[in-house]
């Protein structure tokens, strides 16, 4: 049996900086993949993409409390550091940064990064404060790791646009790459939160991806945005989703509202809905 791949884990910003400094002084480029752990094939596809673009890849595993609302699943969020480390090592990741909450937010920490505009609609409305938490922790992680390239998933499409905006606005010296959404065979977007689904809910869940696919095809065929959105809402409800935060067709980069007529130019369809207690999000380009 071949020995299991291993990965070095660092927990302090100082140790992370020392490793990255050593790589850079050897002339190596650095890619970074920020995650909240509970890793799956989607996360690993980001690591593999980063490896094609940088000599060394580091992944952070940090369940960031500031991006969870008071009634959200911060405590319940799945955590398994040993498994995450094994998966990262197997994907060829070179270093795992797993800081504590106290390392990331020492007493007295008082700065929040907010991105206006693109972070306001959709999840910005449904999850007040979420994107400020994301923008703050991503700004910190990018400053801590100082990567040349950072990879984020299109699965969290609005988050990707928020991060692109903040990197441009703050002149952060990093290239942001978006990676396509990894899906299960039945089309369900992979997510750490899929672990919350019961067997019955897991069987209902692919309806969200199917509604996006049908909407994308209809829009491509020249259908009106208002009709497509109404049809998708009805389909998702009929599939057993209990509350639908949104199913909307938006501009692909600024997420401005499109419609009510047929789309012109590049659009993104974004949705968030609950199956039981589990909130699922997904999106698709047109
Ligand atoms: P998370 O750990 O859920 O915060 O996600 C960490 C990174 O992985 C983010 O950039 C996500 O967009 C990305 N990601 C999560 N799920 C997927 C997926 N199914 N396909 C591609 N990327 C994903």
PDB file of C-alpha atoms and ligand atoms in Angstrom:
ATOM      1  CA  UNK A   1       0.000   0.000   0.000  1.00  0.00           C
ATOM      2  CA  UNK A   2       1.386   3.417  -0.875  1.00  0.00           C
ATOM      3  CA  UNK A   3       1.783   5.808   2.066  1.00  0.00           C
ATOM      4  CA  UNK A   4      -0.950   8.441   2.454  1.00  0.00           C
ATOM      5  CA  UNK A   5      -0.038  11.896   1.185  1.00  0.00           C
ATOM      6  CA  UNK A   6       0.507  14.355   4.013  1.00  0.00           C
ATOM      7  CA  UNK A   7       0.224  18.100   4.219  1.00  0.00           C
ATOM      8  CA  UNK A   8       1.826  20.626   6.519  1.00  0.00           C
ATOM      9  CA  UNK A   9      -0.683  22.566   8.653  1.00  0.00           C
ATOM     10  CA  UNK A  10       0.125  26.060   9.937  1.00  0.00           C
ATOM     11  CA  UNK A  11      -2.080  27.895  12.400  1.00  0.00           C
ATOM     12  CA  UNK A  12      -0.553  31.336  12.822  1.00  0.00           C
ATOM     13  CA  UNK A  13      -0.314  34.225  10.379  1.00  0.00           C
ATOM     14  CA  UNK A  14       3.410  34.483  11.204  1.00  0.00           C
ATOM     15  CA  UNK A  15       4.058  30.833  10.223  1.00  0.00           C
ATOM     16  CA  UNK A  16       1.984  31.224   7.065  1.00  0.00           C
ATOM     17  CA  UNK A  17       3.961  34.315   6.070  1.00  0.00           C
ATOM     18  CA  UNK A  18       7.273  32.535   6.740  1.00  0.00           C
ATOM     19  CA  UNK A  19       6.324  29.621   4.428  1.00  0.00           C
ATOM     20  CA  UNK A  20       5.089  31.926   1.670  1.00  0.00           C
ATOM     21  CA  UNK A  21       8.169  34.145   1.972  1.00  0.00           C
ATOM     22  CA  UNK A  22      10.413  31.094   1.525  1.00  0.00           C
ATOM     23  CA  UNK A  23       8.520  30.071  -1.622  1.00  0.00           C
ATOM     24  CA  UNK A  24       8.669  33.552  -3.073  1.00  0.00           C
ATOM     25  CA  UNK A  25      12.366  34.003  -2.376  1.00  0.00           C
ATOM     26  CA  UNK A  26      12.933  30.751  -4.268  1.00  0.00           C
ATOM     27  CA  UNK A  27      11.175  32.404  -7.226  1.00  0.00           C
ATOM     28  CA  UNK A  28       7.984  30.310  -6.920  1.00  0.00           C
ATOM     29  CA  UNK A  29       4.463  31.645  -7.547  1.00  0.00           C
ATOM     30  CA  UNK A  30       1.690  31.025  -5.024  1.00  0.00           C
ATOM     31  CA  UNK A  31      -1.975  30.105  -5.476  1.00  0.00           C
ATOM     32  CA  UNK A  32      -4.537  30.261  -2.676  1.00  0.00           C
ATOM     33  CA  UNK A  33      -7.901  28.564  -2.172  1.00  0.00           C
ATOM     34  CA  UNK A  34      -9.908  29.931   0.775  1.00  0.00           C
ATOM     35  CA  UNK A  35     -12.460  27.459   2.212  1.00  0.00           C
ATOM     36  CA  UNK A  36     -14.536  26.767   5.297  1.00  0.00           C
ATOM     37  CA  UNK A  37     -13.556  23.085   5.289  1.00  0.00           C
ATOM     38  CA  UNK A  38     -15.936  20.087   5.093  1.00  0.00           C
ATOM     39  CA  UNK A  39     -14.222  19.688   1.765  1.00  0.00           C
ATOM     40  CA  UNK A  40     -15.701  18.000  -1.294  1.00  0.00           C
ATOM     41  CA  UNK A  41     -14.843  17.568  -4.953  1.00  0.00           C
ATOM     42  CA  UNK A  42     -15.820  21.210  -5.677  1.00  0.00           C
ATOM     43  CA  UNK A  43     -13.133  22.515  -3.326  1.00  0.00           C
ATOM     44  CA  UNK A  44     -10.591  20.050  -4.728  1.00  0.00           C
ATOM     45  CA  UNK A  45     -11.316  21.207  -8.285  1.00  0.00           C
ATOM     46  CA  UNK A  46     -10.320  24.713  -7.124  1.00  0.00           C
ATOM     47  CA  UNK A  47      -7.037  23.353  -5.756  1.00  0.00           C
ATOM     48  CA  UNK A  48      -6.362  21.573  -9.048  1.00  0.00           C
ATOM     49  CA  UNK A  49      -7.109  24.739 -11.027  1.00  0.00           C
ATOM     50  CA  UNK A  50      -4.790  26.732  -8.740  1.00  0.00           C
ATOM     51  CA  UNK A  51      -2.046  24.153  -9.358  1.00  0.00           C
ATOM     52  CA  UNK A  52      -2.228  24.822 -13.101  1.00  0.00           C
ATOM     53  CA  UNK A  53      -1.641  28.517 -12.423  1.00  0.00           C
ATOM     54  CA  UNK A  54       0.916  28.593  -9.596  1.00  0.00           C
ATOM     55  CA  UNK A  55       3.990  26.643  -8.444  1.00  0.00           C
ATOM     56  CA  UNK A  56       2.729  26.196  -4.873  1.00  0.00           C
ATOM     57  CA  UNK A  57      -0.856  26.078  -3.586  1.00  0.00           C
ATOM     58  CA  UNK A  58      -2.112  26.826  -0.124  1.00  0.00           C
ATOM     59  CA  UNK A  59      -5.663  26.304   1.116  1.00  0.00           C
ATOM     60  CA  UNK A  60      -7.184  27.955   4.144  1.00  0.00           C
ATOM     61  CA  UNK A  61      -9.742  26.122   6.266  1.00  0.00           C
ATOM     62  CA  UNK A  62     -11.570  28.557   8.527  1.00  0.00           C
ATOM     63  CA  UNK A  63     -15.246  28.606   9.468  1.00  0.00           C
ATOM     64  CA  UNK A  64     -15.595  32.365   9.591  1.00  0.00           C
ATOM     65  CA  UNK A  65     -18.024  33.422  12.347  1.00  0.00           C
ATOM     66  CA  UNK A  66     -18.509  36.952  10.997  1.00  0.00           C
ATOM     67  CA  UNK A  67     -20.242  35.763   7.819  1.00  0.00           C
ATOM     68  CA  UNK A  68     -22.947  33.849   9.719  1.00  0.00           C
ATOM     69  CA  UNK A  69     -26.077  35.564  10.999  1.00  0.00           C
ATOM     70  CA  UNK A  70     -27.170  35.076  14.643  1.00  0.00           C
ATOM     71  CA  UNK A  71     -29.742  32.413  13.678  1.00  0.00           C
ATOM     72  CA  UNK A  72     -27.614  30.648  11.087  1.00  0.00           C
ATOM     73  CA  UNK A  73     -25.618  27.407  11.229  1.00  0.00           C
ATOM     74  CA  UNK A  74     -22.192  28.533  12.519  1.00  0.00           C
ATOM     75  CA  UNK A  75     -22.217  26.009  15.397  1.00  0.00           C
ATOM     76  CA  UNK A  76     -23.685  23.181  13.318  1.00  0.00           C
ATOM     77  CA  UNK A  77     -21.405  23.765  10.298  1.00  0.00           C
ATOM     78  CA  UNK A  78     -19.573  20.462   9.602  1.00  0.00           C
ATOM     79  CA  UNK A  79     -15.940  20.381  10.737  1.00  0.00           C
ATOM     80  CA  UNK A  80     -13.433  17.548  10.149  1.00  0.00           C
ATOM     81  CA  UNK A  81      -9.904  18.873   9.968  1.00  0.00           C
ATOM     82  CA  UNK A  82      -8.216  15.468   9.650  1.00  0.00           C
ATOM     83  CA  UNK A  83     -10.316  14.540   6.620  1.00  0.00           C
ATOM     84  CA  UNK A  84      -9.815  17.996   5.074  1.00  0.00           C
ATOM     85  CA  UNK A  85      -6.029  17.649   5.472  1.00  0.00           C
ATOM     86  CA  UNK A  86      -6.051  14.236   3.775  1.00  0.00           C
ATOM     87  CA  UNK A  87      -8.180  15.440   0.871  1.00  0.00           C
ATOM     88  CA  UNK A  88      -6.003  18.524   0.344  1.00  0.00           C
ATOM     89  CA  UNK A  89      -2.839  16.432   0.414  1.00  0.00           C
ATOM     90  CA  UNK A  90      -4.363  14.003  -2.097  1.00  0.00           C
ATOM     91  CA  UNK A  91      -5.214  16.896  -4.436  1.00  0.00           C
ATOM     92  CA  UNK A  92      -1.594  18.069  -4.353  1.00  0.00           C
ATOM     93  CA  UNK A  93      -2.086  21.079  -2.089  1.00  0.00           C
ATOM     94  CA  UNK A  94       1.191  22.142  -0.464  1.00  0.00           C
ATOM     95  CA  UNK A  95       0.076  23.854   2.737  1.00  0.00           C
ATOM     96  CA  UNK A  96      -3.068  24.139   4.856  1.00  0.00           C
ATOM     97  CA  UNK A  97      -3.700  27.282   6.891  1.00  0.00           C
ATOM     98  CA  UNK A  98      -6.109  26.503   9.730  1.00  0.00           C
ATOM     99  CA  UNK A  99      -6.193  29.466  12.106  1.00  0.00           C
ATOM    100  CA  UNK A 100      -8.300  29.750  15.252  1.00  0.00           C
ATOM    101  CA  UNK A 101     -10.976  32.424  15.563  1.00  0.00           C
ATOM    102  CA  UNK A 102      -8.695  34.245  18.050  1.00  0.00           C
ATOM    103  CA  UNK A 103      -5.828  34.258  15.536  1.00  0.00           C
ATOM    104  CA  UNK A 104      -8.082  35.781  12.865  1.00  0.00           C
ATOM    105  CA  UNK A 105      -9.929  38.191  15.156  1.00  0.00           C
ATOM    106  CA  UNK A 106      -7.709  39.108  18.139  1.00  0.00           C
ATOM    107  CA  UNK A 107      -9.302  41.193  20.884  1.00  0.00           C
ATOM    108  CA  UNK A 108      -9.828  44.748  19.665  1.00  0.00           C
ATOM    109  CA  UNK A 109     -10.269  43.865  15.975  1.00  0.00           C
ATOM    110  CA  UNK A 110     -12.578  46.620  14.689  1.00  0.00           C
ATOM    111  CA  UNK A 111     -12.278  46.858  10.909  1.00  0.00           C
ATOM    112  CA  UNK A 112     -14.959  45.655   8.517  1.00  0.00           C
ATOM    113  CA  UNK A 113     -14.753  45.713   4.721  1.00  0.00           C
ATOM    114  CA  UNK A 114     -18.048  46.433   2.969  1.00  0.00           C
ATOM    115  CA  UNK A 115     -18.581  46.354  -0.769  1.00  0.00           C
ATOM    116  CA  UNK A 116     -21.485  48.472  -1.965  1.00  0.00           C
ATOM    117  CA  UNK A 117     -23.592  47.665  -5.025  1.00  0.00           C
ATOM    118  CA  UNK A 118     -22.934  44.074  -5.982  1.00  0.00           C
ATOM    119  CA  UNK A 119     -23.230  42.786  -2.401  1.00  0.00           C
ATOM    120  CA  UNK A 120     -26.613  44.440  -1.784  1.00  0.00           C
ATOM    121  CA  UNK A 121     -29.273  42.360  -3.623  1.00  0.00           C
ATOM    122  CA  UNK A 122     -30.027  38.602  -3.388  1.00  0.00           C
ATOM    123  CA  UNK A 123     -27.985  37.039  -0.555  1.00  0.00           C
ATOM    124  CA  UNK A 124     -27.133  40.572   0.613  1.00  0.00           C
ATOM    125  CA  UNK A 125     -30.821  41.036   1.421  1.00  0.00           C
ATOM    126  CA  UNK A 126     -31.514  37.494   2.566  1.00  0.00           C
ATOM    127  CA  UNK A 127     -28.442  37.337   4.842  1.00  0.00           C
ATOM    128  CA  UNK A 128     -27.783  40.813   6.298  1.00  0.00           C
ATOM    129  CA  UNK A 129     -24.091  41.293   7.154  1.00  0.00           C
ATOM    130  CA  UNK A 130     -23.031  38.126   5.312  1.00  0.00           C
ATOM    131  CA  UNK A 131     -21.014  39.795   2.564  1.00  0.00           C
ATOM    132  CA  UNK A 132     -19.327  42.214   4.980  1.00  0.00           C
ATOM    133  CA  UNK A 133     -18.123  39.115   6.866  1.00  0.00           C
ATOM    134  CA  UNK A 134     -16.970  37.517   3.609  1.00  0.00           C
ATOM    135  CA  UNK A 135     -15.264  40.677   2.302  1.00  0.00           C
ATOM    136  CA  UNK A 136     -13.489  41.216   5.623  1.00  0.00           C
ATOM    137  CA  UNK A 137     -12.195  37.662   5.992  1.00  0.00           C
ATOM    138  CA  UNK A 138     -11.167  37.396   2.323  1.00  0.00           C
ATOM    139  CA  UNK A 139      -9.302  40.725   2.547  1.00  0.00           C
ATOM    140  CA  UNK A 140      -7.479  39.392   5.607  1.00  0.00           C
ATOM    141  CA  UNK A 141      -6.730  35.985   4.054  1.00  0.00           C
ATOM    142  CA  UNK A 142      -5.361  37.564   0.870  1.00  0.00           C
ATOM    143  CA  UNK A 143      -3.163  39.894   2.925  1.00  0.00           C
ATOM    144  CA  UNK A 144      -1.997  37.016   5.105  1.00  0.00           C
ATOM    145  CA  UNK A 145      -1.198  34.574   2.288  1.00  0.00           C
ATOM    146  CA  UNK A 146      -0.179  37.180  -0.320  1.00  0.00           C
ATOM    147  CA  UNK A 147      -0.932  34.793  -3.200  1.00  0.00           C
ATOM    148  CA  UNK A 148      -0.344  35.639  -6.859  1.00  0.00           C
ATOM    149  CA  UNK A 149      -3.591  33.875  -7.793  1.00  0.00           C
ATOM    150  CA  UNK A 150      -6.682  33.137  -5.672  1.00  0.00           C
ATOM    151  CA  UNK A 151      -9.389  30.716  -6.830  1.00  0.00           C
ATOM    152  CA  UNK A 152     -13.067  30.952  -5.866  1.00  0.00           C
ATOM    153  CA  UNK A 153     -16.045  28.901  -7.057  1.00  0.00           C
ATOM    154  CA  UNK A 154     -18.819  30.122  -9.330  1.00  0.00           C
ATOM    155  CA  UNK A 155     -21.068  28.072  -7.016  1.00  0.00           C
ATOM    156  CA  UNK A 156     -21.099  31.212  -4.840  1.00  0.00           C
ATOM    157  CA  UNK A 157     -21.474  33.506  -7.825  1.00  0.00           C
ATOM    158  CA  UNK A 158     -22.425  36.684  -5.984  1.00  0.00           C
ATOM    159  CA  UNK A 159     -19.532  36.127  -3.566  1.00  0.00           C
ATOM    160  CA  UNK A 160     -17.162  35.806  -6.542  1.00  0.00           C
ATOM    161  CA  UNK A 161     -18.372  39.150  -7.932  1.00  0.00           C
ATOM    162  CA  UNK A 162     -18.028  40.791  -4.491  1.00  0.00           C
ATOM    163  CA  UNK A 163     -14.442  39.525  -4.214  1.00  0.00           C
ATOM    164  CA  UNK A 164     -13.524  40.669  -7.737  1.00  0.00           C
ATOM    165  CA  UNK A 165     -14.897  44.128  -6.864  1.00  0.00           C
ATOM    166  CA  UNK A 166     -13.014  44.363  -3.570  1.00  0.00           C
ATOM    167  CA  UNK A 167      -9.707  43.196  -5.105  1.00  0.00           C
ATOM    168  CA  UNK A 168     -10.056  45.846  -7.833  1.00  0.00           C
ATOM    169  CA  UNK A 169     -11.172  48.606  -5.442  1.00  0.00           C
ATOM    170  CA  UNK A 170      -8.441  47.950  -2.838  1.00  0.00           C
ATOM    171  CA  UNK A 171      -5.699  47.405  -5.477  1.00  0.00           C
ATOM    172  CA  UNK A 172      -4.866  44.010  -3.994  1.00  0.00           C
ATOM    173  CA  UNK A 173      -2.004  42.477  -6.038  1.00  0.00           C
ATOM    174  CA  UNK A 174      -3.740  39.168  -6.767  1.00  0.00           C
ATOM    175  CA  UNK A 175      -5.467  37.645  -9.786  1.00  0.00           C
ATOM    176  CA  UNK A 176      -8.934  36.302  -8.929  1.00  0.00           C
ATOM    177  CA  UNK A 177      -9.998  33.216 -10.864  1.00  0.00           C
ATOM    178  CA  UNK A 178     -13.522  31.779 -10.936  1.00  0.00           C
ATOM    179  CA  UNK A 179     -13.934  28.002 -11.235  1.00  0.00           C
ATOM    180  CA  UNK A 180     -17.014  26.222 -12.640  1.00  0.00           C
ATOM    181  CA  UNK A 181     -19.500  24.615 -10.248  1.00  0.00           C
ATOM    182  CA  UNK A 182     -18.842  20.943  -9.514  1.00  0.00           C
ATOM    183  CA  UNK A 183     -22.093  18.945  -9.498  1.00  0.00           C
ATOM    184  CA  UNK A 184     -23.279  15.494  -8.502  1.00  0.00           C
ATOM    185  CA  UNK A 185     -24.384  13.243 -11.355  1.00  0.00           C
ATOM    186  CA  UNK A 186     -28.015  14.272 -10.867  1.00  0.00           C
ATOM    187  CA  UNK A 187     -27.051  17.949 -11.227  1.00  0.00           C
ATOM    188  CA  UNK A 188     -27.101  19.016  -7.558  1.00  0.00           C
ATOM    189  CA  UNK A 189     -24.316  21.539  -6.927  1.00  0.00           C
ATOM    190  CA  UNK A 190     -21.862  20.072  -4.409  1.00  0.00           C
ATOM    191  CA  UNK A 191     -21.988  21.893  -1.082  1.00  0.00           C
ATOM    192  CA  UNK A 192     -20.829  21.224   2.468  1.00  0.00           C
ATOM    193  CA  UNK A 193     -24.426  21.965   3.511  1.00  0.00           C
ATOM    194  CA  UNK A 194     -25.783  19.043   1.435  1.00  0.00           C
ATOM    195  CA  UNK A 195     -24.768  16.938   4.460  1.00  0.00           C
ATOM    196  CA  UNK A 196     -27.794  18.423   6.282  1.00  0.00           C
ATOM    197  CA  UNK A 197     -30.274  16.921   3.768  1.00  0.00           C
ATOM    198  CA  UNK A 198     -32.360  13.872   4.703  1.00  0.00           C
ATOM    199  CA  UNK A 199     -32.554  11.105   2.076  1.00  0.00           C
ATOM    200  CA  UNK A 200     -35.956  12.382   0.944  1.00  0.00           C
ATOM    201  CA  UNK A 201     -34.680  15.980   0.696  1.00  0.00           C
ATOM    202  CA  UNK A 202     -31.563  14.829  -1.174  1.00  0.00           C
ATOM    203  CA  UNK A 203     -33.873  13.242  -3.749  1.00  0.00           C
ATOM    204  CA  UNK A 204     -35.839  16.513  -4.138  1.00  0.00           C
ATOM    205  CA  UNK A 205     -32.790  18.794  -4.240  1.00  0.00           C
ATOM    206  CA  UNK A 206     -31.788  18.411  -7.934  1.00  0.00           C
ATOM    207  CA  UNK A 207     -35.011  20.259  -8.868  1.00  0.00           C
ATOM    208  CA  UNK A 208     -33.149  23.517  -8.198  1.00  0.00           C
ATOM    209  CA  UNK A 209     -30.498  22.786 -10.843  1.00  0.00           C
ATOM    210  CA  UNK A 210     -33.177  21.529 -13.237  1.00  0.00           C
ATOM    211  CA  UNK A 211     -35.143  24.781 -12.864  1.00  0.00           C
ATOM    212  CA  UNK A 212     -31.978  26.778 -13.632  1.00  0.00           C
ATOM    213  CA  UNK A 213     -31.250  24.667 -16.708  1.00  0.00           C
ATOM    214  CA  UNK A 214     -34.791  25.037 -18.010  1.00  0.00           C
ATOM    215  CA  UNK A 215     -34.719  28.794 -17.368  1.00  0.00           C
ATOM    216  CA  UNK A 216     -31.373  29.174 -19.155  1.00  0.00           C
ATOM    217  CA  UNK A 217     -32.679  27.280 -22.191  1.00  0.00           C
ATOM    218  CA  UNK A 218     -35.880  29.354 -22.291  1.00  0.00           C
ATOM    219  CA  UNK A 219     -33.955  32.651 -22.047  1.00  0.00           C
ATOM    220  CA  UNK A 220     -31.589  31.534 -24.808  1.00  0.00           C
ATOM    221  CA  UNK A 221     -34.664  30.879 -26.924  1.00  0.00           C
ATOM    222  CA  UNK A 222     -35.835  34.482 -26.389  1.00  0.00           C
ATOM    223  CA  UNK A 223     -38.369  33.983 -23.575  1.00  0.00           C
ATOM    224  CA  UNK A 224     -39.292  36.923 -21.328  1.00  0.00           C
ATOM    225  CA  UNK A 225     -37.506  37.222 -17.973  1.00  0.00           C
ATOM    226  CA  UNK A 226     -40.761  37.690 -16.032  1.00  0.00           C
ATOM    227  CA  UNK A 227     -42.331  34.550 -17.522  1.00  0.00           C
ATOM    228  CA  UNK A 228     -39.188  32.464 -16.973  1.00  0.00           C
ATOM    229  CA  UNK A 229     -38.882  33.568 -13.330  1.00  0.00           C
ATOM    230  CA  UNK A 230     -42.560  32.825 -12.615  1.00  0.00           C
ATOM    231  CA  UNK A 231     -42.352  29.375 -14.189  1.00  0.00           C
ATOM    232  CA  UNK A 232     -39.188  28.505 -12.241  1.00  0.00           C
ATOM    233  CA  UNK A 233     -40.686  29.637  -8.915  1.00  0.00           C
ATOM    234  CA  UNK A 234     -43.705  27.407  -9.530  1.00  0.00           C
ATOM    235  CA  UNK A 235     -41.480  24.431 -10.447  1.00  0.00           C
ATOM    236  CA  UNK A 236     -39.297  24.810  -7.350  1.00  0.00           C
ATOM    237  CA  UNK A 237     -42.333  25.117  -5.088  1.00  0.00           C
ATOM    238  CA  UNK A 238     -43.938  22.069  -6.695  1.00  0.00           C
ATOM    239  CA  UNK A 239     -40.704  20.124  -6.072  1.00  0.00           C
ATOM    240  CA  UNK A 240     -41.118  20.647  -2.318  1.00  0.00           C
ATOM    241  CA  UNK A 241     -38.908  23.657  -1.539  1.00  0.00           C
ATOM    242  CA  UNK A 242     -40.511  25.460   1.390  1.00  0.00           C
ATOM    243  CA  UNK A 243     -39.288  29.024   1.155  1.00  0.00           C
ATOM    244  CA  UNK A 244     -37.648  30.575  -1.865  1.00  0.00           C
ATOM    245  CA  UNK A 245     -35.475  33.614  -1.131  1.00  0.00           C
ATOM    246  CA  UNK A 246     -35.065  34.458  -4.811  1.00  0.00           C
ATOM    247  CA  UNK A 247     -34.935  33.113  -8.356  1.00  0.00           C
ATOM    248  CA  UNK A 248     -33.788  36.032 -10.477  1.00  0.00           C
ATOM    249  CA  UNK A 249     -32.181  36.799 -13.803  1.00  0.00           C
ATOM    250  CA  UNK A 250     -29.439  39.409 -13.376  1.00  0.00           C
ATOM    251  CA  UNK A 251     -26.576  41.041 -15.283  1.00  0.00           C
ATOM    252  CA  UNK A 252     -23.576  38.702 -15.221  1.00  0.00           C
ATOM    253  CA  UNK A 253     -20.987  41.016 -13.646  1.00  0.00           C
ATOM    254  CA  UNK A 254     -22.821  43.785 -11.754  1.00  0.00           C
ATOM    255  CA  UNK A 255     -25.884  41.648 -10.870  1.00  0.00           C
ATOM    256  CA  UNK A 256     -28.216  44.446 -11.951  1.00  0.00           C
ATOM    257  CA  UNK A 257     -31.862  43.486 -12.427  1.00  0.00           C
ATOM    258  CA  UNK A 258     -32.756  42.372 -15.989  1.00  0.00           C
ATOM    259  CA  UNK A 259     -36.133  42.051 -17.697  1.00  0.00           C
ATOM    260  CA  UNK A 260     -39.091  42.030 -17.692  1.00  0.00           C
ATOM    261  CA  UNK A 261     -38.604  41.294 -21.408  1.00  0.00           C
ATOM    262  CA  UNK A 262     -36.053  39.022 -23.141  1.00  0.00           C
ATOM    263  CA  UNK A 263     -32.382  39.409 -22.132  1.00  0.00           C
ATOM    264  CA  UNK A 264     -29.750  41.198 -24.164  1.00  0.00           C
ATOM    265  CA  UNK A 265     -26.111  40.345 -23.405  1.00  0.00           C
ATOM    266  CA  UNK A 266     -24.680  38.144 -20.700  1.00  0.00           C
ATOM    267  CA  UNK A 267     -26.937  37.160 -17.797  1.00  0.00           C
ATOM    268  CA  UNK A 268     -26.751  35.015 -14.684  1.00  0.00           C
ATOM    269  CA  UNK A 269     -29.702  33.242 -13.105  1.00  0.00           C
ATOM    270  CA  UNK A 270     -29.357  32.990  -9.322  1.00  0.00           C
ATOM    271  CA  UNK A 271     -31.508  31.191  -6.792  1.00  0.00           C
ATOM    272  CA  UNK A 272     -31.662  30.410  -3.072  1.00  0.00           C
ATOM    273  CA  UNK A 273     -34.315  28.197  -1.504  1.00  0.00           C
ATOM    274  CA  UNK A 274     -34.885  25.966   1.501  1.00  0.00           C
ATOM    275  CA  UNK A 275     -35.580  22.256   1.701  1.00  0.00           C
ATOM    276  CA  UNK A 276     -36.667  21.752   5.283  1.00  0.00           C
ATOM    277  CA  UNK A 277     -34.034  23.537   7.344  1.00  0.00           C
ATOM    278  CA  UNK A 278     -31.335  23.462   4.662  1.00  0.00           C
ATOM    279  CA  UNK A 279     -30.746  26.550   2.547  1.00  0.00           C
ATOM    280  CA  UNK A 280     -29.396  25.726  -0.908  1.00  0.00           C
ATOM    281  CA  UNK A 281     -28.037  28.188  -3.470  1.00  0.00           C
ATOM    282  CA  UNK A 282     -27.209  27.679  -7.125  1.00  0.00           C
ATOM    283  CA  UNK A 283     -26.782  29.697 -10.311  1.00  0.00           C
ATOM    284  CA  UNK A 284     -26.235  29.345 -14.043  1.00  0.00           C
ATOM    285  CA  UNK A 285     -24.945  31.548 -16.845  1.00  0.00           C
ATOM    286  CA  UNK A 286     -26.871  32.441 -20.024  1.00  0.00           C
TER     287      UNK A 286
HETATM  288  P1  LIG B   1     -16.967  27.157   1.199  1.00  0.00           P
HETATM  289  O1  LIG B   1     -16.054  26.230   1.938  1.00  0.00           O
HETATM  290  O2  LIG B   1     -18.312  26.586   0.959  1.00  0.00           O
HETATM  291  O3  LIG B   1     -16.956  28.549   1.759  1.00  0.00           O
HETATM  292  O4  LIG B   1     -16.356  27.284  -0.248  1.00  0.00           O
HETATM  293  C1  LIG B   1     -14.996  27.576  -0.462  1.00  0.00           C
HETATM  294  C2  LIG B   1     -14.779  27.816  -1.927  1.00  0.00           C
HETATM  295  O5  LIG B   1     -15.179  26.660  -2.663  1.00  0.00           O
HETATM  296  C3  LIG B   1     -15.621  28.978  -2.465  1.00  0.00           C
HETATM  297  O6  LIG B   1     -14.861  29.700  -3.415  1.00  0.00           O
HETATM  298  C4  LIG B   1     -16.781  28.263  -3.106  1.00  0.00           C
HETATM  299  O7  LIG B   1     -17.388  29.002  -4.138  1.00  0.00           O
HETATM  300  C5  LIG B   1     -16.108  27.025  -3.652  1.00  0.00           C
HETATM  301  N1  LIG B   1     -17.086  25.952  -3.884  1.00  0.00           N
HETATM  302  C6  LIG B   1     -17.999  25.473  -3.013  1.00  0.00           C
HETATM  303  N2  LIG B   1     -18.762  24.527  -3.610  1.00  0.00           N
HETATM  304  C7  LIG B   1     -18.324  24.427  -4.891  1.00  0.00           C
HETATM  305  C8  LIG B   1     -18.715  23.645  -6.033  1.00  0.00           C
HETATM  306  N3  LIG B   1     -19.711  22.769  -5.976  1.00  0.00           N
HETATM  307  N4  LIG B   1     -18.039  23.822  -7.191  1.00  0.00           N
HETATM  308  C9  LIG B   1     -17.022  24.719  -7.267  1.00  0.00           C
HETATM  309  N5  LIG B   1     -16.605  25.478  -6.242  1.00  0.00           N
HETATM  310  C10 LIG B   1     -17.251  25.351  -5.072  1.00  0.00           C
END
